[in-house]
């Protein structure tokens, strides 16, 4: 934090000694722009719209990702998902933008679909791996102690929980990562729109405000999910 | 009674694809309520034998029988406790001990409480495994196994990772609980002293594939002192170190 403040101070001083021109904003200009957006309530609206999109897209992607990950780990008919998931895994979620535009049209649904796809890819692999990594010794110990098939599934679920929750957190991070690109397509409000406004309105400070908002929102999400994970897996 | 007749088990080495016989025509009998110790070098097939007795693994050939019935599956009647206690980390010590009882629909908090006291874990029942020392974790594992009152207790070097003092106290605890429970115990160990202190009978097995090369009956009264039976020790060492 201190290093960051020092860098900002150096940037400010250097910018005042050697003015960089209108396309490179000084930290003070970014702070002033952020303050004006805050005062007007505009920043809050942008953050809220993006947060809702991430919550919906990330939530759907994580939910479906956990279910498909469980099916993959369970084997049997669940293995049907194996090949499609393996083939789709290396494809960046942004590559699906044209298809989601065709399927969902221009609008909120398409943006949420992109975020859901980004989250899904991470969570499905993380869930499958977390379940696959449950030590056989715990499952055998449970069976040896007389646990039924259902109780052994409970053991597997408990043992995999930290890994699954970690992959959900990674999935939400991925959703924040692709948010700007998703909002570039058609959004009128959101942090991606703020970032884009730097170019459209020739207000480079606004791009920095949007980027800082993204970093803060993604960081807050990561912190909240880490806290939830800590609460649910106090034993780990 | 445990009866092992002509049992063979071969593994295929992942790296070289070579076939490695762990057991080849292995023979053993253990009487009901007997405490048997098996001594042998590392990797000789002792653990394989215990896993076959527990039903964790199947023999390629031969017969593994407990009380006249072939062992075909894992059962809470034959409990295996290993050096790795395999405690469930999301359960407290008390919940771990009560796991088997709960799993069988026989939850018994009073028995769990009694076992916590008996195993010197009073006050530690609410702690998670990561908050326990190695010795305490092993106590929990043993208490968890005994909670379901198994007919056969299979112990695979359960005290191998403990320091000398913890090991000493665990041996005393095991002896006391075995005497009280009347279960049949098969203990795999590297320690001649541990075998002589605890067992009614000690068998020595050869390097892989394991076969019994000698057996001694330990007849002295309990509790036994560490280092007793120098003559038996010498005989066992003679078989163990050719």
Coordinates of C-alpha atoms in Angstrom, one line a residue, chain A residues 137-148 151 154-156 158-159 234-236, chain B residues 51 56 74-76 78-80 86-90 99-100 103-104 128 130 144 148:
Chain A
X137 CA -8.3 -43.4 3.2
X138 CA -11.2 -41.3 4.5
X139 CA -13.8 -43.1 2.3
X140 CA -12.4 -46.5 3.3
X141 CA -12.4 -45.4 7.0
X142 CA -16.0 -44.3 6.7
X143 CA -17.0 -47.6 5.0
X144 CA -15.0 -49.6 7.6
X145 CA -16.9 -47.8 10.4
X146 CA -20.2 -48.9 8.8
X147 CA -21.2 -45.8 6.9
X148 CA -23.9 -46.3 4.3
X151 CA -23.1 -41.3 4.5
X154 CA -21.6 -37.0 2.8
X155 CA -17.9 -37.7 3.7
X156 CA -16.9 -37.0 0.1
X158 CA -17.4 -32.5 3.2
X159 CA -13.9 -33.4 2.1
X234 CA -13.4 -23.7 10.0
X235 CA -11.8 -27.1 10.4
X236 CA -9.5 -26.8 7.4
Chain B
X51 CA -6.0 -55.0 4.0
X56 CA -10.1 -53.5 1.5
X74 CA -15.3 -54.1 4.2
X75 CA -17.1 -54.6 7.5
X76 CA -17.3 -52.7 10.8
X78 CA -13.1 -55.9 11.3
X79 CA -11.6 -52.5 11.9
X80 CA -8.3 -51.4 10.4
X86 CA -7.4 -41.0 8.6
X87 CA -9.5 -38.8 11.0
X88 CA -12.2 -36.7 9.3
X89 CA -10.8 -33.2 9.6
X90 CA -14.2 -31.5 9.6
X99 CA -18.9 -41.4 13.7
X100 CA -19.2 -45.2 13.4
X103 CA -23.3 -44.2 10.8
X104 CA -24.9 -47.4 12.1
X128 CA -10.6 -30.6 15.4
X130 CA -5.5 -30.3 13.2
X144 CA -13.1 -44.4 17.0
X148 CA -18.2 -49.8 17.4

